[in-house]
XYZ file of C-alpha atoms in Angstrom:
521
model
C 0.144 -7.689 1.330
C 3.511 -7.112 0.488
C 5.321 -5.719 3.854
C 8.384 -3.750 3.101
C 9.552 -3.256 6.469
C 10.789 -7.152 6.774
C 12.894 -6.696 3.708
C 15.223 -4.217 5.824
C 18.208 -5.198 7.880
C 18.427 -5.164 11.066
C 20.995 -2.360 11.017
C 19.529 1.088 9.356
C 19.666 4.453 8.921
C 17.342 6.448 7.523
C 19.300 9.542 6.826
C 22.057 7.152 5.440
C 19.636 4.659 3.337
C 18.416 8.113 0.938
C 21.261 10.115 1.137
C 23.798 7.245 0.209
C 21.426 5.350 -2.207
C 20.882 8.718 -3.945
C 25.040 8.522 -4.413
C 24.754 5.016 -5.105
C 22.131 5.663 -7.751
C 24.518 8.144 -9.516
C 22.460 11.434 -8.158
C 25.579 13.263 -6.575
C 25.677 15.946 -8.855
C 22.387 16.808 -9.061
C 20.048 19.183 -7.526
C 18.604 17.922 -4.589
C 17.565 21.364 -2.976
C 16.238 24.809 -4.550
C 16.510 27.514 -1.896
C 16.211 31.590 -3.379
C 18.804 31.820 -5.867
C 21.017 28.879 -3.922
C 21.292 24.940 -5.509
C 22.366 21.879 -3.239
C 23.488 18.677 -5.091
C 22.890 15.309 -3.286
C 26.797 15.427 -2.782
C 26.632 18.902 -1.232
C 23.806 17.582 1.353
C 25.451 14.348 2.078
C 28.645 16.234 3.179
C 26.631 18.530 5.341
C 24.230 16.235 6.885
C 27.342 14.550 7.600
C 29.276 17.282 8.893
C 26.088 18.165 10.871
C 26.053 14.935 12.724
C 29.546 15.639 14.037
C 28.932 19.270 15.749
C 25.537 17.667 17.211
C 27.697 14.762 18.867
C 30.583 17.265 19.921
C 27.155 19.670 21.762
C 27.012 16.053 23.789
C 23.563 14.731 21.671
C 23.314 11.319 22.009
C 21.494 8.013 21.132
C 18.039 8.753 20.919
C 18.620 12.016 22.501
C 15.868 14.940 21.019
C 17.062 17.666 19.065
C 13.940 20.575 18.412
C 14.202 22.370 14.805
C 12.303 25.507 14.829
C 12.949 26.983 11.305
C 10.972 27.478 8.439
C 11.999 25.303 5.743
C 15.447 25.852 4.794
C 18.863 24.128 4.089
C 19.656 24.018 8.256
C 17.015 22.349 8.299
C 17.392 19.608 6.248
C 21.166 19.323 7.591
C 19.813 19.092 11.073
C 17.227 17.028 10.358
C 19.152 14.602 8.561
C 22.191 15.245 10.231
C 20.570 14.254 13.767
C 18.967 10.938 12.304
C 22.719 10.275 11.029
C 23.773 10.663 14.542
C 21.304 8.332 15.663
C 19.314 11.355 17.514
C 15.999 12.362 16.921
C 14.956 15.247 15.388
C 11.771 17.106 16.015
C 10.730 19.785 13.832
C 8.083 22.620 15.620
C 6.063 24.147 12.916
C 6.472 28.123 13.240
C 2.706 28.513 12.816
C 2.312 27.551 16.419
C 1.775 29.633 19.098
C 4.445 30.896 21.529
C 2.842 28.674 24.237
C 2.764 25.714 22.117
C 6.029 26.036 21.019
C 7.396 26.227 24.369
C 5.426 23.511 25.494
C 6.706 20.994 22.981
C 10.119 22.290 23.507
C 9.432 21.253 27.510
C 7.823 17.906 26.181
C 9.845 16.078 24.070
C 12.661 16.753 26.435
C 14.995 18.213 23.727
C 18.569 18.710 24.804
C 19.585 20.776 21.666
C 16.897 23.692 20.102
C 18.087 24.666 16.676
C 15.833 27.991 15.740
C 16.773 32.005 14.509
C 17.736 35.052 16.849
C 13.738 36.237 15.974
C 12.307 33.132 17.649
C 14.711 32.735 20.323
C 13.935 36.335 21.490
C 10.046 35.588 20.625
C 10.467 32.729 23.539
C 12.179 34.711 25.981
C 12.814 32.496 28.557
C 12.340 28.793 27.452
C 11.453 26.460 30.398
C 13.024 23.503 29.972
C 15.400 21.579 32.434
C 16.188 19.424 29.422
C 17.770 21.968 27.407
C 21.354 22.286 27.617
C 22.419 24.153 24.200
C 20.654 26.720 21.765
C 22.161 26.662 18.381
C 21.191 29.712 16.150
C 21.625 29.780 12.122
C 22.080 33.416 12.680
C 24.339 36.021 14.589
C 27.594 35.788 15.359
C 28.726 31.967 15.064
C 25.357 30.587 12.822
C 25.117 26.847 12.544
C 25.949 27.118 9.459
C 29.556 28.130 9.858
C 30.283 25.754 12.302
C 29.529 23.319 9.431
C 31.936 25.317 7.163
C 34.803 24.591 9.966
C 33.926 20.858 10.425
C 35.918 18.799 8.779
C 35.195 15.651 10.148
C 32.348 13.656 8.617
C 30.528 11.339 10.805
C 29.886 7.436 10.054
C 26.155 6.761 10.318
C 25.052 5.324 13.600
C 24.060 1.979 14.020
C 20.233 2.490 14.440
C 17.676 -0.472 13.713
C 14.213 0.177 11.442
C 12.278 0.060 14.129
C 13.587 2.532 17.089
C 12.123 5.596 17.059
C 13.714 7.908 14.783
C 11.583 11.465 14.401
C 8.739 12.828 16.579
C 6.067 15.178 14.741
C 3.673 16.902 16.638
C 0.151 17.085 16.125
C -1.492 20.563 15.348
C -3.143 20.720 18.532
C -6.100 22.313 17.886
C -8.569 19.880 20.732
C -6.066 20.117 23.285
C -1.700 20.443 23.573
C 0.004 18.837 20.312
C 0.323 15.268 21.109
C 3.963 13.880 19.999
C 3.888 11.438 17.064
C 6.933 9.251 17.313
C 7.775 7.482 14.065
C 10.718 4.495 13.333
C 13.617 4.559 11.001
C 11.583 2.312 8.517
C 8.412 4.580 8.139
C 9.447 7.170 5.496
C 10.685 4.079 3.454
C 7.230 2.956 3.251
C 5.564 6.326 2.430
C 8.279 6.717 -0.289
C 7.912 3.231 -2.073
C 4.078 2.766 -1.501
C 3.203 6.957 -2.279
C 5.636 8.516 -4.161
C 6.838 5.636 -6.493
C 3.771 3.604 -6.632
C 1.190 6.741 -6.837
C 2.657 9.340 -8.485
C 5.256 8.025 -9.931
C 7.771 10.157 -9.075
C 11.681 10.367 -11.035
C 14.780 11.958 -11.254
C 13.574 15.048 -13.367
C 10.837 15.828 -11.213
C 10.897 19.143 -9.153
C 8.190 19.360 -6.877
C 7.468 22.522 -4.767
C 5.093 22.111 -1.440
C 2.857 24.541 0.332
C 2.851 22.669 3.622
C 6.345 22.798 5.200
C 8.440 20.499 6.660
C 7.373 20.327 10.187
C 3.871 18.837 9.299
C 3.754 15.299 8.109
C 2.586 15.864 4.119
C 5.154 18.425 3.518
C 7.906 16.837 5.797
C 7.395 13.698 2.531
C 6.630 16.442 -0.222
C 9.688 18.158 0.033
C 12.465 15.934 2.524
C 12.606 12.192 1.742
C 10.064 11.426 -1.156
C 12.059 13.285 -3.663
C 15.459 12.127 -2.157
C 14.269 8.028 -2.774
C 14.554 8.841 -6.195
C 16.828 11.486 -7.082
C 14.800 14.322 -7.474
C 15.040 18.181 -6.523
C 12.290 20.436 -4.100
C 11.949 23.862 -3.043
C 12.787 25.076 0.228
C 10.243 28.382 0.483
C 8.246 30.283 3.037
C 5.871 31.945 0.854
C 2.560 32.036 2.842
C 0.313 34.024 0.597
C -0.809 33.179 -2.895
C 1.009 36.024 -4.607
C 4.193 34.359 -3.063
C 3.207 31.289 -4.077
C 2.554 32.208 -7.460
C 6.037 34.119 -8.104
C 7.680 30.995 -6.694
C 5.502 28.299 -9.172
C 6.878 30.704 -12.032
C 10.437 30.791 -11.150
C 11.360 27.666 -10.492
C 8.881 25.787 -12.965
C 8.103 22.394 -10.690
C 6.837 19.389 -12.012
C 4.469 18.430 -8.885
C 2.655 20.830 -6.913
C 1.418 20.225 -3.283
C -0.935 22.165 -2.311
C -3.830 22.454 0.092
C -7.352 23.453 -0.863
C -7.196 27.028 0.956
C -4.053 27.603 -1.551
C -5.730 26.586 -5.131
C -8.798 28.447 -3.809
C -6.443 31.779 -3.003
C -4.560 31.083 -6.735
C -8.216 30.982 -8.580
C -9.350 34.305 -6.625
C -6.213 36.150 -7.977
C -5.967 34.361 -11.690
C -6.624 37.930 -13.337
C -3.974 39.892 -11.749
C -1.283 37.212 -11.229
C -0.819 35.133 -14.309
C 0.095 31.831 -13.075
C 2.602 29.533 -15.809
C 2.083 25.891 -15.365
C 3.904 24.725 -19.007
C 6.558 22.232 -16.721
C 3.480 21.353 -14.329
C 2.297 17.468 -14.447
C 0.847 17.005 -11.433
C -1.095 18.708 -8.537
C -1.982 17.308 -5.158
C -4.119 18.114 -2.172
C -4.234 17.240 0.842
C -4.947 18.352 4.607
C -8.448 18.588 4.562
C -11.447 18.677 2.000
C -11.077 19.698 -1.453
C -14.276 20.999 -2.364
C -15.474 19.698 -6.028
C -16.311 23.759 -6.768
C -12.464 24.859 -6.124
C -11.400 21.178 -8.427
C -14.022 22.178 -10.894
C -12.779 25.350 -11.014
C -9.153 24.527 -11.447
C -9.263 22.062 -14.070
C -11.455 24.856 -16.184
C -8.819 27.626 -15.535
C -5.423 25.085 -16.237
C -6.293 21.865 -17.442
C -5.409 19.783 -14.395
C -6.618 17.806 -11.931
C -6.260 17.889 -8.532
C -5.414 13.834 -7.483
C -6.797 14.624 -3.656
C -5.437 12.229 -0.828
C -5.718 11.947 2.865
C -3.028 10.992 5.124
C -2.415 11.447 9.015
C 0.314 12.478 10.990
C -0.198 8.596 13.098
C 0.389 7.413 9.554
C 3.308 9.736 8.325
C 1.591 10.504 4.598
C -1.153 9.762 2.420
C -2.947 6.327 2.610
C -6.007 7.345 0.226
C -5.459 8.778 -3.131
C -6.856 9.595 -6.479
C -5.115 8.410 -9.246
C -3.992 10.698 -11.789
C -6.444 10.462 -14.682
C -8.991 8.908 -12.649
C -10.083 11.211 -10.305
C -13.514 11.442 -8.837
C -13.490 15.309 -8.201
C -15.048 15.323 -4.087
C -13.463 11.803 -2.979
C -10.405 11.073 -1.397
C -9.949 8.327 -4.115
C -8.800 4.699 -2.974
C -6.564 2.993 -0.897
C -2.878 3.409 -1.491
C -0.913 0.156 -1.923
C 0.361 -1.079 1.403
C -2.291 -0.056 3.067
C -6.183 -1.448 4.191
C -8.631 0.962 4.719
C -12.080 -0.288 6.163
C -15.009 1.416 7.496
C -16.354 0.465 11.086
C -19.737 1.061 12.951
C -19.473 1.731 16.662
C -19.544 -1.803 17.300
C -16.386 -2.455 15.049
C -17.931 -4.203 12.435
C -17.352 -3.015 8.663
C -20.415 -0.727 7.070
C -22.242 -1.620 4.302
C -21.694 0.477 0.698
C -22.728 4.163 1.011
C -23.477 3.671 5.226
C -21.323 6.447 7.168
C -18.966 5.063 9.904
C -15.355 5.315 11.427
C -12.042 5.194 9.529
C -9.602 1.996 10.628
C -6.062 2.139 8.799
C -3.838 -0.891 8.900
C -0.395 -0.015 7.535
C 3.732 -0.392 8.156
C 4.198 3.737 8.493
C 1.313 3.481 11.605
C 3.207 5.374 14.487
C 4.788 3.555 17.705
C 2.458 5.886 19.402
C 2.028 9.108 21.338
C 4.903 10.425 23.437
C 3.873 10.103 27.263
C 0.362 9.729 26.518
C -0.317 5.909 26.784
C -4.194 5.837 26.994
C -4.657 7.823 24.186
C -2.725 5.678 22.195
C -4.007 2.331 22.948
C -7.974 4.028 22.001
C -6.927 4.691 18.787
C -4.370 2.069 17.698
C -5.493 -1.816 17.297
C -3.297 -3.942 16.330
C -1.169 -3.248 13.294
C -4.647 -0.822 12.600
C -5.376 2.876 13.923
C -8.740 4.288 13.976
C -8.298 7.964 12.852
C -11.958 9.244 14.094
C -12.295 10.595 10.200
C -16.025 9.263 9.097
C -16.485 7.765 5.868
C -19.102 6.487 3.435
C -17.488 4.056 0.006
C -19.650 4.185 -2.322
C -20.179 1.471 -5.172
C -17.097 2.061 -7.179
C -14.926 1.705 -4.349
C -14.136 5.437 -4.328
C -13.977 7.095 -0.101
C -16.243 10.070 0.688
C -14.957 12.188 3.954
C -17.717 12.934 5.884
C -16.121 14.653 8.477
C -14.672 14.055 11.844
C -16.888 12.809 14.531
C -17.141 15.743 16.078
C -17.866 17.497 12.707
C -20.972 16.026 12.356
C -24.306 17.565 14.295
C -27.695 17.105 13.511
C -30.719 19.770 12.417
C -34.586 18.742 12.039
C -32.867 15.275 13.393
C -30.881 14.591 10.478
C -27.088 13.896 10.678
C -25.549 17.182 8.696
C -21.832 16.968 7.316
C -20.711 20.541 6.625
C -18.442 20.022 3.724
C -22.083 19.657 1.843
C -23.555 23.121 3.007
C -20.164 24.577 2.186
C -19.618 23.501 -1.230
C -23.292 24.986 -2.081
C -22.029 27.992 -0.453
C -18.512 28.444 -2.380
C -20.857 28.283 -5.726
C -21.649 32.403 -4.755
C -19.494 34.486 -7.217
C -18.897 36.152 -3.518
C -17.736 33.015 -1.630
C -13.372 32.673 -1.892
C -13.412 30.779 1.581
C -16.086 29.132 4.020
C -16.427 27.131 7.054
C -19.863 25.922 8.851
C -20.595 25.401 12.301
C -23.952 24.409 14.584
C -24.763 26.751 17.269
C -27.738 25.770 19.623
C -30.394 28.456 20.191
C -29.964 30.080 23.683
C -34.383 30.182 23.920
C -34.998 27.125 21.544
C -32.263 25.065 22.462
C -32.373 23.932 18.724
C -29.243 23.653 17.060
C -29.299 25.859 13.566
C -26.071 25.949 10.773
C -23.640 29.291 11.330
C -21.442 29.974 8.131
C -18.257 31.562 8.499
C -16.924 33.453 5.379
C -14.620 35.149 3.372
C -14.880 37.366 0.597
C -13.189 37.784 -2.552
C -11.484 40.779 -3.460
C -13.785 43.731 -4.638
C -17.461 42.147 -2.545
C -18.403 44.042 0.929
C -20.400 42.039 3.342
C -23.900 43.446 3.878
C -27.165 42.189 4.766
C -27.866 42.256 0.632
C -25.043 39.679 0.083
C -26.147 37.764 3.115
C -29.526 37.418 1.673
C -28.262 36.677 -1.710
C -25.759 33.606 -0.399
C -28.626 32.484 1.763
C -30.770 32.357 -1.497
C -28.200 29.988 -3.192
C -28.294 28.197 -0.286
C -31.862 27.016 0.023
C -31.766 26.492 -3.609
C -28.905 23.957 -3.663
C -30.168 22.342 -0.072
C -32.763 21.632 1.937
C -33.969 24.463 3.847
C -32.807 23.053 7.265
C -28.868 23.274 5.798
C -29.105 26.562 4.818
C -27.643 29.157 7.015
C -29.048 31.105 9.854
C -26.813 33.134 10.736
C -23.780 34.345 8.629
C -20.493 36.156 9.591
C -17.684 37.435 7.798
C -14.249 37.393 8.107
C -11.394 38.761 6.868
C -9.748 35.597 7.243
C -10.760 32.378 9.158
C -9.205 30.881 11.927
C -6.957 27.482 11.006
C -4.259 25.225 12.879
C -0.803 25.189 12.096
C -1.124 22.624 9.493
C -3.682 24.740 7.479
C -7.082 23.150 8.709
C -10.055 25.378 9.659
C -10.113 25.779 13.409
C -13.987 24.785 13.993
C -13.974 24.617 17.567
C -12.770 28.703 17.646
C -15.573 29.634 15.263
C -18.257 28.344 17.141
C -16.576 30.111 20.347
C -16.634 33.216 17.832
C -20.375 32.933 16.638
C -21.415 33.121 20.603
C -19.467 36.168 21.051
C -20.463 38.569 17.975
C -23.632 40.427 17.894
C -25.405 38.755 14.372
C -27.927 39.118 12.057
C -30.036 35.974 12.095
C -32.906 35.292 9.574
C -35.292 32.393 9.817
């Protein structure tokens, strides 16, 4: 396997490896950034990431010192971000989907010295308890980050950092427990770049891609920051959050590659006949974060002509490690392994499965993460080796193509049968009702049998009722056995998710034992 971390030297930067290659390449004058009716050139963002790594040193952030970015994505934040590596810091971006108490407690435990974040969110935390923190920089008010850049005029050299110190933390979306810190080396985004975005999707100069997950989580952090910087091409910095938003961005600034998630194409599809949706500079469209159902792919390709290449990746692992190709996509499947990378399914005794048996994911690859910040037992149970086992269960089937399963904890049995929900809720999304879904067991308080719960949302212009309950029920048991099909049924106006967009099962079935429900045997 070819290993692309031991053709580094032994003194790199990050920050200065894309930024000055994308000089070197002859990129300086072109767009790098998209932000509202704004344009950065790779020149522009080299002299700010430059000048940004002065004022952080001057604020007294040093060597390996922490630096928290709470911002939605946006130009500071790609100065900071970059700017901090430069300096030989290390940047940690907070998603602002978190909650207030998770966002304080990250800011307590990475130990930053320097928060970067608005005048909303600093008010929003109140008082932040952290001993650590010595300086609040805002990119707002009455001296914005921003202008202290304008009034730099010294550029800083890069510092002096090897590939393999810890360069950026990510945290985890926290939705068994706190966010665990992911700390990541200097060489990792090389190898997502090369192995993902060149050898995958072939990505190029004229490419503009546009990402629904942001920054601070690990797919959009290489959708929009460094994967279109290792070869010269632009992104857009947005916030949009709803699929209207989404849709007015897509048809401004006409991107090549779309990132999405599959709560986003499903949201796009349920407003298609109101919001016309231009996709005439589109090539390619991605998915990741969790399950793509084959309805909402099915239903894409028939409305635009495209597929959907989906991919899993993990914040231990920085991006995606399995992907569909485009033009060979097996609508349902996560696709095969990327290059760089050996994926292998394990039984509890850590032996590999046999074709179409169900068993534990085990990743070997160069991006794997030095580990959890301050939480060494939990990082030597899932890392082995060079290999991490990511708890995601898997069957491969003949063709070599990777089915998700679930997580471990997904799974549950009914009538003794092992049950994955993504299977009860792709029958379920077939109801002309059905925009989104999720599926839960609950145990019977009398019975103490465990039955299936379905969470779900309604497209515009359908009412839940007991009717409709009856009639999605009915689709049910004719697309499963009768044991998958749903005893009880709620719905929401929206469900529950984490900050990186997955569907927060854990809260639903604390939900379902709290609501009074109709149930139907």
């Amino acid at each position: 396997m070819d290993r692309i971390c031991e053709r580094l030297p032994d003194v790199f930067n990050i920050a200065a490896y894309f930024i000055e290659g994308s000089l070197s390449r002859g990129h300086s004058e072109r767009i790098a950034f998209y932000y509202r009716d704004e344009t950065y050139t790779y020149r522009t963002v080299r002299s700010y990431v430059r000048r940004a790594a002065t004022v952080l040193r001057q604020l007294g952030l040093e060597r390996e010192n922490r630096i928290a970015i709470l911002l939605p994505d946006s130009p500071e934040l790609v100065f900071a971000f970059w700017g901090a590596l430069w300096a030989g810091a290390v940047p940690v971006p907070i998603n602002t989907a978190c909650t207030i108490d998770d966002i304080q407690y990250i800011i307590q435990n990475c130990r930053a010295k320097v928060l970067l974040t608005s005048q909303m969110w600093h008010e929003k935390l109140s008082e932040i308890k952290s001993e650590f923190l010595s300086e609040v920089l805002l990119v707002d008010g009455e001296e914005p980050f921003r202008s202290r850049l304008d009034q730099t005029s010294k550029e800083a050299t890069p510092a002096r950092t090897s590939p393999n110190e810890p360069a950026f933390w990510l945290y985890t979306s926290g939705s068994t427990g706190r966010p665990k810190g992911v700390v990541h080396r200097h060489a990792s985004m090389v190898v997502s770049a090369e192995h993902y975005g060149k050898d995958i999707l072939g990505l190029h100069e004229n490419d503009i891609t546009y990402s629904v997950a942001k920054m601070p989580f690990a797919y959009g952090l290489g959708n929009t920051l460094y994967m279109t910087m290792a070869v010269g091409a632009a992104s857009v910095l947005s916030d949009a959050a709803n699929a209207f938003d989404i849709i007015a961005d897509l048809n401004h600034y006409q991107p090549t590659v779309l990132f999405g998630v599959p709560s986003t194409y499903a949201s796009i599809l349920a407003v298609r006949e109101i919001a016309l949706l231009e996709t005439t500079r589109l090539r390619l469209c991605l998915s990741a974060a969790e399950q793509l159902p084959k309805t909402i792919w099915t239903k894409w390709f028939q409305a635009y002509g495209y597929e959907i290449c989906e991919g899993i990746g993990t914040t231990e692992l920085l991006h995606i490690f399995l992907s569909n190709r485009p033009g060979e996509c097996q609508p349902g499947s996560s696709g095969f392994p990327v290059p760089g990378y050996e994926v292998q399914i394990l039984n509890d005794q850590g032996y590999p499965v046999t074709i179409g048996e169900i068993g534990t994911l085990q990743v070997t690859g160069e991006s794997l993460m030095l580990g959890y910040w301050n939480r060494l037992d939990e990082t030597r149970n899932v890392i082995y080796g060079h290999s991490i086992r990511t708890g995601d269960q898997y069957r491969c089937d003949a063709e070599g193509f990777f089915w998700f399963m679930g997580r471990k904890d997904d799974l549950f049995k009914i009538n003794g049968q092992w049950v994955s929900p993504f299977d009860i809720e792709e029958a379920l999304l077939q109801h002309e009702s059905v925009l989104d879904v999720a599926v839960v067991p609950q145990g019977d308080a009398q019975e103490s049998l465990p039955y299936v719960v379905a969470f779900i949302t309604l497209k515009t212009g359908f009412t839940g009722s007991p009717e409709l309950e009856d009639s999605i029920r009915k689709l049910a048991k004719a697309c499963l056995p009768h044991f998958k099909a749903p005893k009880v049924i709620h719905f929401l106006e929206k469900l529950p998710r984490t900050p990186t967009g997955k569907i927060h099962r854990k809260a639903l079935v604390n939900l379902n034992a709290s609501v009074p429900v109709r149930q139907i045997v």
